[in-house]
Coordinates of C-alpha atoms and ligand atoms in Angstrom, one line a residue:
Chain N
M201 CA -12.3 -27.7 -23.0
T202 CA -15.5 -26.8 -24.4
N203 CA -18.0 -24.4 -22.6
R204 CA -20.1 -27.5 -21.7
S205 CA -17.4 -29.6 -20.2
T206 CA -16.4 -26.5 -18.1
L207 CA -19.8 -26.3 -16.9
I208 CA -20.3 -29.7 -15.9
G209 CA -16.6 -29.6 -14.3
A210 CA -18.0 -26.5 -12.3
L211 CA -20.9 -28.5 -11.0
A212 CA -19.2 -31.6 -10.2
F213 CA -17.0 -29.3 -8.1
L214 CA -20.1 -27.8 -6.3
V215 CA -21.6 -31.1 -5.6
L216 CA -18.4 -32.8 -4.2
A217 CA -17.7 -29.8 -1.9
A218 CA -21.4 -29.6 -0.7
A219 CA -21.7 -33.4 -0.4
A220 CA -18.1 -33.8 1.6
P221 CA -19.7 -33.5 4.9
A222 CA -22.0 -36.2 4.6
L223 CA -19.6 -38.8 3.1
P224 CA -17.7 -41.4 5.0
P225 CA -14.5 -40.4 6.1
W226 CA -12.5 -43.5 4.5
L227 CA -14.3 -42.2 0.8
I228 CA -12.7 -38.4 1.5
S229 CA -9.5 -39.8 2.3
L230 CA -9.5 -41.9 -0.8
A231 CA -10.7 -38.9 -2.9
T232 CA -8.2 -36.6 -1.5
I233 CA -5.5 -38.6 -2.5
A234 CA -6.9 -39.6 -5.8
F235 CA -7.1 -36.0 -6.9
A236 CA -3.6 -35.2 -5.2
H237 CA -2.3 -37.9 -7.5
A238 CA -4.6 -36.6 -10.5
L239 CA -2.6 -33.3 -10.3
V240 CA 0.4 -35.5 -11.1
V241 CA -1.3 -37.2 -13.9
L242 CA -2.1 -33.9 -15.5
G243 CA 1.6 -33.4 -15.7
L244 CA 1.9 -36.8 -17.5
V245 CA -1.0 -35.7 -19.7
I246 CA 0.5 -32.7 -20.9
M247 CA 3.8 -34.7 -21.8
W248 CA 2.1 -37.6 -23.3
R249 CA 0.0 -35.3 -25.6
A250 CA 3.7 -34.4 -26.8
G251 CA 4.6 -38.0 -27.2
L252 CA 6.8 -38.3 -24.1
V253 CA 6.0 -40.8 -21.0
S254 CA 7.8 -40.2 -17.9
F255 CA 8.6 -43.4 -16.1
G256 CA 9.7 -41.4 -13.2
Q257 CA 7.3 -38.6 -12.1
A258 CA 7.3 -40.0 -8.7
L259 CA 10.4 -37.7 -8.2
Y260 CA 8.8 -34.8 -8.5
Y261 CA 5.9 -36.1 -6.3
A262 CA 8.4 -37.0 -3.8
V263 CA 10.3 -34.2 -3.7
G264 CA 7.1 -32.1 -3.2
A265 CA 6.1 -34.6 -0.4
Y266 CA 9.5 -34.3 1.4
C267 CA 9.9 -30.7 1.1
V268 CA 6.5 -30.3 2.6
A269 CA 7.5 -32.8 5.5
L270 CA 11.2 -31.1 6.0
V271 CA 10.0 -27.9 6.3
S272 CA 7.4 -28.6 8.9
R273 CA 9.7 -30.4 10.8
F274 CA 12.6 -28.0 10.8
T275 CA 10.8 -24.8 10.7
G276 CA 7.5 -25.5 12.5
I277 CA 5.7 -24.2 9.5
T278 CA 2.4 -26.2 9.1
D279 CA 0.6 -23.7 6.8
A280 CA -0.9 -25.9 4.1
F281 CA -1.0 -23.1 1.7
V282 CA 2.7 -21.9 2.3
L283 CA 3.7 -25.8 2.0
I284 CA 2.1 -26.5 -1.2
V285 CA 3.7 -23.4 -2.6
L286 CA 7.0 -24.6 -1.6
G287 CA 6.4 -28.0 -2.6
G288 CA 5.5 -26.9 -5.8
L289 CA 8.5 -24.8 -6.2
A290 CA 10.8 -27.1 -5.0
A291 CA 9.9 -29.8 -7.7
G292 CA 9.5 -27.3 -10.3
L293 CA 13.0 -25.9 -9.7
L294 CA 14.2 -29.4 -9.9
A295 CA 12.3 -29.9 -13.0
V296 CA 14.3 -26.7 -14.5
L297 CA 17.6 -28.5 -13.6
V298 CA 17.0 -31.7 -14.8
G299 CA 15.0 -30.5 -17.7
F300 CA 18.1 -29.3 -19.6
L301 CA 19.2 -32.8 -19.9
L302 CA 15.8 -34.6 -20.1
A303 CA 14.4 -32.4 -22.8
R304 CA 17.1 -33.5 -25.2
Y305 CA 16.1 -36.9 -25.0
R306 CA 12.9 -38.6 -26.5
E307 CA 10.9 -42.0 -26.6
I308 CA 12.5 -44.9 -24.6
F309 CA 15.6 -42.7 -23.6
F310 CA 13.5 -40.0 -22.1
A311 CA 11.2 -42.8 -20.3
M312 CA 14.3 -44.5 -19.1
L313 CA 16.3 -41.3 -18.1
S314 CA 13.6 -40.2 -16.0
L315 CA 13.3 -43.4 -14.0
A316 CA 17.0 -43.4 -13.6
M317 CA 16.5 -39.5 -11.9
S318 CA 13.8 -40.7 -9.5
M319 CA 15.8 -44.0 -8.6
I320 CA 18.9 -41.8 -7.8
L321 CA 16.4 -39.9 -5.2
Y322 CA 15.1 -43.1 -4.0
G323 CA 18.7 -44.6 -3.2
V324 CA 19.7 -41.1 -1.6
L325 CA 16.3 -41.0 0.5
V326 CA 17.0 -44.8 1.4
K327 CA 20.5 -44.3 2.8
T328 CA 19.6 -41.2 4.6
E329 CA 19.3 -42.2 8.2
A330 CA 18.6 -38.6 9.3
L331 CA 15.2 -38.8 7.0
G332 CA 14.2 -42.3 8.5
S333 CA 15.6 -44.1 6.0
T334 CA 13.0 -46.7 4.5
D335 CA 10.7 -46.1 7.4
G336 CA 10.3 -42.3 6.7
F337 CA 8.9 -40.1 9.1
N338 CA 5.9 -38.2 10.3
V339 CA 4.4 -34.8 8.9
A340 CA 2.7 -32.6 11.6
P341 CA -1.0 -32.1 10.9
A342 CA -1.4 -29.0 8.4
T343 CA -3.1 -25.8 9.3
F344 CA -4.9 -23.3 7.3
L345 CA -4.2 -19.7 8.0
G346 CA -4.1 -20.3 11.7
Y347 CA -7.2 -22.6 11.6
A348 CA -6.0 -25.8 13.0
P349 CA -8.8 -28.4 12.6
E350 CA -8.4 -31.9 14.1
G351 CA -9.6 -35.3 13.1
A352 CA -12.2 -35.7 10.5
M353 CA -12.4 -31.9 10.2
L354 CA -8.7 -32.0 9.1
N355 CA -9.5 -34.6 6.5
L356 CA -12.8 -32.3 5.4
A357 CA -10.4 -29.4 5.1
L358 CA -7.7 -31.0 3.0
F359 CA -10.3 -32.6 0.9
W360 CA -11.8 -28.9 0.0
L361 CA -8.3 -27.8 -0.6
V362 CA -7.4 -30.3 -2.9
L363 CA -10.7 -30.0 -4.5
V364 CA -9.8 -25.8 -4.8
L365 CA -6.4 -26.7 -6.2
S366 CA -7.8 -29.2 -8.8
A367 CA -10.6 -26.9 -10.4
L368 CA -7.4 -24.2 -10.4
A369 CA -5.2 -26.7 -12.1
A370 CA -8.0 -28.0 -14.7
A371 CA -8.8 -24.2 -15.4
A372 CA -4.9 -23.1 -16.0
I373 CA -4.3 -26.1 -17.8
G374 CA -7.5 -25.9 -20.1
V375 CA -5.9 -22.4 -20.8
Y376 CA -2.5 -23.9 -21.8
F377 CA -3.8 -26.2 -24.0
R378 CA -5.2 -23.8 -25.9
S379 CA -2.2 -21.7 -26.0
V380 CA 0.4 -21.4 -28.6
A381 CA 2.9 -23.6 -26.4
G382 CA 0.3 -26.0 -25.1
A383 CA -1.6 -26.6 -28.5
I384 CA 1.8 -27.5 -30.2
A385 CA 2.0 -30.9 -28.3
V386 CA 0.7 -33.2 -31.2
P387 CA 3.1 -31.0 -33.5
V388 CA 5.7 -32.2 -31.7
R389 CA 5.1 -35.5 -32.2
D390 CA 4.2 -35.4 -35.5
N391 CA 7.3 -33.4 -37.0
E392 CA 9.7 -31.9 -34.9
I393 CA 11.7 -30.8 -37.9
R394 CA 8.8 -28.4 -39.0
I395 CA 8.7 -26.7 -35.9
E396 CA 12.4 -26.2 -35.7
F397 CA 12.2 -24.9 -39.1
L398 CA 9.1 -22.6 -38.3
G399 CA 11.4 -20.8 -35.7
L400 CA 10.5 -22.6 -32.5
S401 CA 12.7 -24.9 -30.3
V402 CA 11.6 -27.9 -29.7
N403 CA 13.6 -28.8 -26.9
R404 CA 12.7 -25.5 -24.9
L405 CA 9.2 -26.3 -25.4
I406 CA 9.6 -29.8 -24.2
H407 CA 11.5 -28.2 -21.4
L408 CA 8.4 -25.8 -20.5
K409 CA 6.2 -28.8 -20.4
L410 CA 8.9 -30.7 -17.9
V411 CA 8.4 -27.7 -15.6
I412 CA 4.8 -27.4 -15.5
A413 CA 4.3 -31.3 -15.1
G414 CA 7.4 -31.0 -12.1
I415 CA 5.2 -28.3 -10.4
L416 CA 2.1 -30.3 -10.8
G417 CA 4.0 -33.5 -9.3
G418 CA 5.1 -31.4 -6.6
V419 CA 2.0 -30.0 -5.6
G420 CA 0.5 -33.6 -6.0
G421 CA 3.5 -34.8 -3.5
A422 CA 2.8 -32.0 -1.0
L423 CA -0.6 -32.6 -0.9
A424 CA -0.4 -36.3 -0.4
A425 CA 2.1 -35.7 2.3
M426 CA -0.3 -33.7 4.2
T427 CA -3.1 -36.4 3.8
I428 CA -1.0 -39.4 4.7
S429 CA 0.7 -37.4 7.7
H430 CA 3.9 -39.3 6.5
V431 CA 6.6 -39.4 4.1
D432 CA 8.9 -42.4 3.0
P433 CA 11.1 -43.5 0.1
N434 CA 8.7 -45.3 -1.5
M435 CA 7.0 -42.0 -2.8
A436 CA 10.0 -42.1 -5.3
Y437 CA 9.9 -45.7 -6.1
W438 CA 9.3 -46.8 -9.8
T439 CA 6.1 -48.4 -8.9
T440 CA 4.9 -44.9 -7.8
S441 CA 5.8 -43.7 -11.1
G442 CA 4.2 -46.7 -12.7
G443 CA 0.8 -46.0 -11.0
F444 CA 0.6 -42.4 -12.7
V445 CA 1.4 -44.0 -15.9
F446 CA -1.2 -46.6 -15.2
V447 CA -3.8 -43.8 -14.4
T448 CA -2.8 -41.6 -17.3
I449 CA -3.4 -44.7 -19.7
L450 CA -6.6 -45.5 -18.1
A451 CA -7.4 -41.7 -18.3
G452 CA -6.3 -41.1 -21.6
A453 CA -4.8 -37.7 -23.0
G454 CA -8.0 -36.3 -24.5
S455 CA -9.7 -34.8 -21.5
I456 CA -8.6 -32.8 -18.1
A457 CA -11.6 -34.3 -16.1
A458 CA -10.7 -37.9 -17.2
A459 CA -7.5 -37.5 -15.2
F460 CA -9.6 -36.9 -12.0
V461 CA -12.1 -39.5 -12.8
G462 CA -9.3 -42.1 -13.8
S463 CA -7.4 -41.4 -10.7
F464 CA -10.5 -41.7 -8.4
A465 CA -11.3 -45.0 -10.3
F466 CA -7.6 -46.3 -9.9
E467 CA -7.7 -45.7 -6.1
M468 CA -11.3 -47.3 -5.5
L469 CA -10.2 -50.2 -7.7
R470 CA -7.1 -51.0 -5.5
S471 CA -8.9 -50.3 -2.4
I472 CA -11.3 -52.9 -3.6
A473 CA -8.7 -55.2 -5.1
V474 CA -6.6 -55.3 -1.9
A475 CA -9.8 -56.3 -0.1
L476 CA -10.4 -58.8 -2.3
L477 CA -7.4 -60.4 -2.8
P478 CA -4.8 -59.3 -0.5
G479 CA -2.1 -61.2 -2.0
A480 CA -2.8 -60.6 -5.5
W481 CA -4.3 -57.3 -5.7
Q482 CA -2.0 -56.6 -8.7
L483 CA -3.6 -59.6 -10.6
I484 CA -6.5 -57.0 -10.7
L485 CA -5.3 -54.3 -11.4
G486 CA -3.2 -55.9 -14.5
S487 CA -6.3 -57.3 -15.8
V488 CA -8.0 -53.7 -15.8
L489 CA -4.9 -52.1 -17.6
L490 CA -5.0 -54.7 -20.1
I491 CA -8.5 -54.3 -20.9
T492 CA -8.2 -50.5 -20.9
I493 CA -5.6 -50.9 -23.5
L494 CA -7.5 -53.4 -25.5
F495 CA -10.8 -52.0 -25.6
V496 CA -10.8 -48.3 -24.7
P497 CA -7.2 -47.3 -26.2
D498 CA -7.7 -43.6 -25.7
G499 CA -8.6 -43.7 -22.2
L500 CA -11.7 -43.1 -20.1
G501 CA -11.9 -39.5 -21.4
S502 CA -12.5 -40.8 -25.0
L503 CA -15.9 -42.4 -23.6
F504 CA -17.2 -38.7 -23.0
M505 CA -15.4 -36.8 -25.2
R506 CA -16.9 -38.6 -28.4
K507 CA -20.3 -37.0 -27.0
T508 CA -19.2 -33.5 -26.7
R509 CA -16.4 -33.2 -29.2
G510 CA -17.5 -31.1 -32.1
K511 CA -16.4 -30.4 -35.4
E512 CA -14.0 -27.8 -34.6
G513 CA -11.3 -30.2 -32.9
E514 CA -8.5 -28.3 -31.7
P515 CA -4.9 -29.2 -32.4
A516 CA -4.7 -31.2 -29.3
Chain V
M125 CA 23.6 -2.5 -53.7
T126 CA 24.4 -5.2 -51.2
P127 CA 22.8 -8.7 -52.3
I128 CA 20.3 -10.0 -49.8
L129 CA 22.3 -13.4 -49.8
S130 CA 26.0 -13.7 -50.5
V131 CA 27.6 -17.1 -50.1
A132 CA 31.4 -17.4 -50.3
G133 CA 34.0 -20.2 -50.6
L134 CA 31.1 -22.4 -49.1
E135 CA 32.7 -26.3 -48.6
K136 CA 30.9 -29.1 -47.0
T137 CA 32.4 -32.7 -46.6
F138 CA 31.2 -35.7 -45.3
G139 CA 34.3 -37.9 -44.2
S140 CA 35.8 -38.4 -47.6
V141 CA 32.7 -37.0 -49.8
V142 CA 32.7 -33.6 -50.7
A143 CA 29.2 -32.2 -51.1
A144 CA 30.0 -28.9 -51.5
R145 CA 33.3 -26.7 -52.8
D146 CA 34.1 -23.5 -53.2
I147 CA 30.5 -22.1 -53.8
T148 CA 30.4 -18.4 -54.3
I149 CA 27.4 -16.5 -55.2
D150 CA 25.4 -13.4 -54.6
V151 CA 21.7 -13.0 -54.9
P152 CA 19.8 -9.6 -55.2
A153 CA 16.9 -9.1 -53.7
E154 CA 13.5 -10.6 -55.2
Q155 CA 15.5 -12.7 -57.8
T156 CA 14.1 -16.0 -58.6
V157 CA 17.1 -18.8 -58.7
G158 CA 16.7 -22.1 -60.3
I159 CA 19.2 -24.8 -59.0
I160 CA 19.5 -27.5 -61.4
G161 CA 22.0 -30.7 -61.0
A162 CA 21.8 -34.4 -60.9
N163 CA 21.2 -36.5 -58.1
G164 CA 23.9 -36.3 -55.5
A165 CA 25.4 -32.9 -57.0
G166 CA 25.0 -31.3 -53.7
K167 CA 21.7 -29.0 -54.3
T168 CA 20.3 -30.2 -50.8
T169 CA 23.3 -30.1 -49.2
F170 CA 23.5 -26.2 -50.3
V171 CA 20.3 -25.6 -49.3
N172 CA 20.6 -27.2 -45.9
M173 CA 23.7 -25.0 -45.2
V174 CA 21.9 -21.8 -45.9
T175 CA 19.2 -22.6 -43.8
G176 CA 21.2 -23.9 -40.9
H177 CA 20.3 -27.4 -41.1
L178 CA 24.2 -28.4 -41.8
R179 CA 27.1 -26.3 -40.7
P180 CA 29.6 -25.3 -43.4
S181 CA 33.0 -27.0 -43.3
K182 CA 34.5 -23.7 -44.5
G183 CA 33.0 -20.6 -46.2
T184 CA 30.7 -17.7 -45.0
I185 CA 27.0 -16.9 -45.6
R186 CA 25.6 -13.5 -45.2
F187 CA 22.0 -12.4 -44.9
G188 CA 22.2 -9.1 -45.9
D189 CA 24.9 -7.4 -43.5
K190 CA 24.7 -10.2 -41.3
D191 CA 27.1 -13.0 -41.1
I192 CA 24.6 -16.2 -40.4
T193 CA 27.3 -19.1 -41.1
G194 CA 26.5 -21.8 -38.4
M195 CA 23.6 -20.4 -36.7
A196 CA 20.5 -22.7 -35.8
S197 CA 18.0 -23.2 -38.4
R198 CA 15.3 -21.7 -36.1
D199 CA 17.2 -18.7 -35.6
I200 CA 17.8 -18.3 -39.4
T201 CA 14.3 -18.9 -39.8
R202 CA 13.4 -15.8 -37.4
L203 CA 15.6 -13.7 -39.3
G204 CA 13.9 -14.2 -42.4
I205 CA 15.1 -17.1 -44.4
S206 CA 12.5 -19.8 -45.0
R207 CA 12.4 -23.2 -46.8
S208 CA 10.2 -26.1 -48.0
F209 CA 11.3 -29.7 -48.3
Q210 CA 11.8 -32.1 -50.8
V211 CA 9.4 -34.6 -48.6
A212 CA 7.0 -32.3 -47.5
Q213 CA 7.1 -31.6 -43.6
I214 CA 3.8 -31.1 -42.2
F215 CA 1.9 -32.4 -39.1
P216 CA 0.2 -35.4 -40.5
S217 CA -2.5 -35.8 -37.8
L218 CA -3.7 -32.1 -38.0
T219 CA -6.2 -30.6 -40.7
V220 CA -4.7 -28.0 -43.4
F221 CA -6.2 -25.1 -41.2
E222 CA -4.8 -26.5 -38.2
N223 CA -1.2 -26.8 -39.6
M224 CA -1.6 -23.5 -41.1
C225 CA -2.5 -22.2 -37.5
V226 CA 0.4 -23.5 -35.9
A227 CA 2.9 -22.2 -38.7
A228 CA 0.9 -19.1 -38.3
A229 CA 1.2 -18.6 -34.4
I230 CA 4.8 -19.7 -34.1
A231 CA 5.8 -17.3 -36.8
R232 CA 3.9 -14.2 -35.6
D233 CA 4.6 -14.7 -31.9
A234 CA 7.7 -13.1 -30.0
D235 CA 10.6 -15.4 -28.9
G236 CA 9.5 -15.8 -25.5
I237 CA 8.6 -19.1 -24.6
L238 CA 6.6 -18.3 -21.7
R239 CA 4.7 -15.6 -23.5
R240 CA 3.4 -18.8 -26.0
A241 CA 2.3 -20.5 -22.8
F242 CA -0.2 -17.6 -22.5
T243 CA -1.2 -16.4 -26.2
P244 CA -3.6 -18.4 -27.4
L245 CA -3.2 -20.5 -30.4
R246 CA -6.3 -19.3 -32.2
S247 CA -6.3 -15.6 -31.8
G248 CA -7.8 -13.5 -34.1
Q249 CA -4.9 -12.5 -36.0
T250 CA -3.5 -16.2 -36.2
V251 CA -6.8 -17.4 -37.6
A252 CA -6.9 -14.5 -40.3
E253 CA -3.3 -15.2 -41.2
A254 CA -4.2 -18.9 -41.5
E255 CA -7.0 -18.3 -43.9
A256 CA -5.1 -15.8 -46.1
A257 CA -2.4 -18.2 -46.5
I258 CA -4.7 -21.2 -47.4
E259 CA -6.6 -18.9 -50.2
L260 CA -3.2 -17.4 -51.1
F261 CA -2.2 -21.4 -52.1
Q262 CA -5.3 -22.1 -53.1
I263 CA -6.0 -25.1 -51.0
G264 CA -9.2 -24.1 -49.2
S265 CA -11.1 -26.9 -50.7
Y266 CA -8.7 -29.2 -48.5
R267 CA -9.1 -26.9 -45.2
E268 CA -10.6 -29.6 -42.9
A269 CA -8.9 -32.6 -44.4
R270 CA -6.4 -34.3 -42.1
V271 CA -3.1 -33.9 -43.7
A272 CA -2.2 -37.5 -43.8
T273 CA -4.9 -38.3 -46.4
L274 CA -4.0 -35.2 -48.8
P275 CA -3.0 -35.9 -52.7
Q276 CA 0.8 -35.2 -53.0
G277 CA 0.5 -31.5 -54.8
I278 CA -1.6 -30.5 -51.7
R279 CA 1.0 -31.5 -49.2
K280 CA 3.9 -29.9 -51.3
L281 CA 1.7 -26.6 -51.3
L282 CA 0.9 -26.8 -47.7
D283 CA 4.5 -27.3 -47.0
I284 CA 5.6 -24.2 -48.7
A285 CA 2.5 -22.0 -47.3
M286 CA 3.6 -23.1 -43.9
A287 CA 6.8 -21.9 -45.0
V288 CA 5.8 -18.3 -46.2
A289 CA 4.0 -18.0 -42.7
G290 CA 6.4 -15.7 -41.0
W291 CA 7.1 -13.5 -44.3
P292 CA 10.4 -14.6 -45.1
R293 CA 12.4 -12.4 -47.2
I294 CA 14.1 -15.4 -48.8
L295 CA 12.5 -19.0 -49.3
L296 CA 14.6 -22.0 -50.7
L297 CA 12.2 -24.8 -52.3
D298 CA 13.7 -27.9 -52.3
E299 CA 12.6 -29.8 -55.5
P300 CA 8.8 -28.3 -55.2
T301 CA 7.4 -30.8 -58.1
S302 CA 9.2 -33.6 -57.2
G303 CA 6.3 -36.5 -56.9
I304 CA 4.0 -34.4 -58.9
S305 CA 2.5 -35.7 -62.1
I306 CA 3.9 -33.8 -65.4
E307 CA 0.4 -32.7 -66.0
E308 CA 0.1 -30.6 -62.3
K309 CA 3.7 -29.6 -62.1
F310 CA 2.9 -26.1 -63.9
G311 CA -0.3 -25.4 -62.6
L312 CA 1.5 -25.7 -58.8
M313 CA 4.4 -23.7 -59.8
D314 CA 2.0 -21.0 -61.0
V315 CA 0.4 -20.9 -57.6
V316 CA 3.6 -21.0 -56.0
M317 CA 5.3 -18.5 -57.9
S318 CA 2.3 -15.9 -57.9
A319 CA 2.0 -16.4 -54.0
L320 CA 5.9 -15.7 -53.5
K321 CA 6.0 -12.9 -55.9
S322 CA 2.8 -11.1 -54.2
R323 CA 4.8 -11.1 -51.0
R324 CA 8.1 -10.0 -52.8
V325 CA 10.0 -13.0 -51.8
T326 CA 13.5 -13.8 -53.0
I327 CA 13.3 -17.4 -54.2
L328 CA 15.9 -20.2 -54.9
F329 CA 14.2 -23.4 -56.0
V330 CA 15.5 -26.7 -57.0
E331 CA 14.2 -28.4 -60.1
H332 CA 15.0 -31.2 -62.3
D333 CA 12.5 -30.1 -65.0
M334 CA 14.3 -27.7 -67.7
E335 CA 10.9 -26.6 -68.8
I336 CA 9.9 -25.4 -65.6
I337 CA 13.7 -23.8 -65.0
G338 CA 13.2 -21.8 -68.3
R339 CA 9.5 -20.6 -67.2
Y340 CA 10.0 -19.6 -63.9
A341 CA 13.7 -18.6 -63.3
D342 CA 15.5 -15.4 -63.7
R343 CA 18.8 -17.3 -63.2
V344 CA 20.2 -20.6 -63.1
L345 CA 22.8 -22.2 -61.1
A346 CA 24.3 -25.9 -62.5
F347 CA 25.6 -28.0 -59.8
Y348 CA 28.0 -30.9 -60.2
D349 CA 29.8 -32.8 -57.7
G350 CA 29.4 -30.2 -55.1
T351 CA 30.6 -27.2 -57.5
I352 CA 28.8 -24.6 -59.4
I353 CA 29.7 -25.2 -63.2
A354 CA 27.4 -22.5 -64.5
D355 CA 25.5 -19.3 -63.3
G356 CA 23.6 -17.0 -65.6
P357 CA 20.3 -16.4 -67.2
P358 CA 18.5 -19.6 -68.2
A359 CA 19.1 -19.7 -72.0
E360 CA 22.8 -19.1 -71.6
A361 CA 23.3 -21.3 -68.5
L362 CA 21.0 -24.1 -70.3
A363 CA 22.8 -23.9 -73.4
N364 CA 26.3 -24.4 -71.7
E365 CA 28.1 -27.0 -72.9
R366 CA 29.4 -28.8 -69.8
V367 CA 25.8 -28.4 -68.3
Q368 CA 24.6 -30.0 -71.4
T369 CA 26.7 -33.1 -71.1
L370 CA 27.3 -33.5 -67.3
I371 CA 23.5 -32.6 -66.2
S372 CA 21.6 -36.0 -67.5
G373 CA 18.7 -35.3 -69.8
T374 CA 19.2 -31.7 -70.1
K375 CA 20.1 -31.8 -73.7
L376 CA 17.3 -34.0 -74.8
R377 CA 14.7 -32.1 -73.1
T378 CA 15.7 -28.6 -74.0
E379 CA 15.6 -29.7 -77.7
A380 CA 12.5 -31.3 -77.3
A381 CA 11.2 -27.9 -75.6
H382 CA 12.2 -25.9 -78.7
A383 CA 11.3 -28.4 -80.9
Ligands
ADP148 N1 24.1 -36.2 -43.7 C1 25.1 -36.8 -45.0 N2 25.8 -37.6 -44.6 C2 26.9 -38.2 -45.5 N3 26.8 -37.7 -47.1 C3 25.8 -36.7 -47.1 C4 25.0 -36.2 -46.5 N4 24.0 -35.5 -47.0 C5 24.3 -35.5 -48.2 N5 25.6 -36.3 -48.5 C6 26.2 -36.5 -49.7 O1 26.4 -35.6 -50.4 C7 26.3 -35.7 -51.8 C8 25.2 -34.3 -52.0 O2 24.1 -34.7 -51.9 P1 22.9 -34.0 -51.7 O3 23.0 -32.7 -51.4 O4 21.7 -34.6 -51.0 O5 22.5 -33.9 -53.4 P2 21.2 -33.5 -54.4 O6 20.3 -32.7 -53.3 O7 21.9 -32.6 -55.3 O8 20.5 -34.8 -55.0 C9 26.0 -37.0 -51.9 O9 27.3 -37.9 -52.2 C10 25.4 -37.3 -50.5 O10 25.6 -38.9 -50.4
MG149 MG1 18.3 -33.2 -52.8

């Protein structure tokens, strides 16, 4: 991220935070979900830069969401900050574990193995009567360090929380992209042999990327669970993963901000499509994806990157 | 004095193919060793075993006092044995400068993968090392060129420059001049050899051109069918009867060179 894009990001953050109380509640809810999903998408972006596509990112998303739902149900803890940390940790730990296997695979094998992992969780959730089976169960309203807002105020509070976490995540990922491990993404895609012979384990590097993406997925899922006040196995289903991949392609891997813009555009598009063509909204989404791949192959981010990108392109 | 590289009874089989058998050599520090042999003689297999790309079927490899047999290539690299490749192994989507930054950053940073997530790629020292390497290997005019577009000779130089980023004690060069026109070969080897000598690197290089061997090697290892059939100073090894008959073209070219 250049200084200019940091500035634009900070400005967007302030404008959104200030304008939120004046915006219609449906838009606030939509934006909250969109930004929570954008965190999951940022995880996919991190992997995509290294040439890896996960078709099972809903695994971490669902683990984050169910972690929040279970903890609040069985311990009574409803504090959003605690729950988000727990959701991120649970998903991150899972990523550490499955990463030992996943980090050894590439390309279609990586994609399908990720999918397989998420389908196992989906199957377990569907079969578990205690967790409401296919219906899932409700999540108690979140509280914020003792503050317990209701109704529209709760939605606003959640929106602000998502906004702050998005800003933190964007800043942290910006730092990561400029670090040794973060910058060695295209090189991984280009030539793993050279990296190994320079003295770095590519598998460990990918494992690290998986864990970062897992944490982001878990935090996104935790936020979604609190926003929707409900969890169900669909959160782990492959169509959910597919939605994240959709947004990743829409946004492109070139810019952090694009993940948020892309995710928001996707949620808007889906709402409009469902309203216009209730039975066939997938038709509209599919067409948009087609157009994106044909005409904006590097994603929305490339549209505004072209102008800001200077000569010193970093090894992305 | 202990040799810096010591190989004993090395053997490698691929099914029924014996690519290396009973290879035993000691290389003292800062020697420049030329490796010759026809295609399929086992030169690359030897380089692959020393650098950890292939695990020997038998035998030991020692780096100084340390047994490195069967170690992973990245660990061997970190100990101080590096290599370049017959086909340059570089990052085609990046520029020359970016390639060198990646190499310098990996080579410089301590092992911890987590530390690497926090240290910037382009720290002052990494950039300085990248710049120094670009200057040392005289590829500055291509600094901003995307590697996919580079001429073959520059790709080779970059590959070697990246291999040297970690200040290795030993460098193995697998056919540094392959794919390079005859006119350019000596220029390239002059740059490589003076760069490596300035860093006091022990060099083992695979080469088909006997003139280049004669000019740069202190010692020649002649490979034939997985074994070493001659080992000695270039004049002696190249004059060896078996080398002259078994390693095709040798006789012709050395005679032409002396004419
Ligand atoms: N990975 C491998 N699998 C099977 N056979 C191999 C492999 N690598 C090399 N060989 C065989 O080992 C022999 C030596 O090959 P190599 O070391 O590449 O020769 P050189 O580099 O001298 O041309 C050849 O017969 C080659 O076919
Ligand atoms: Mg070879």
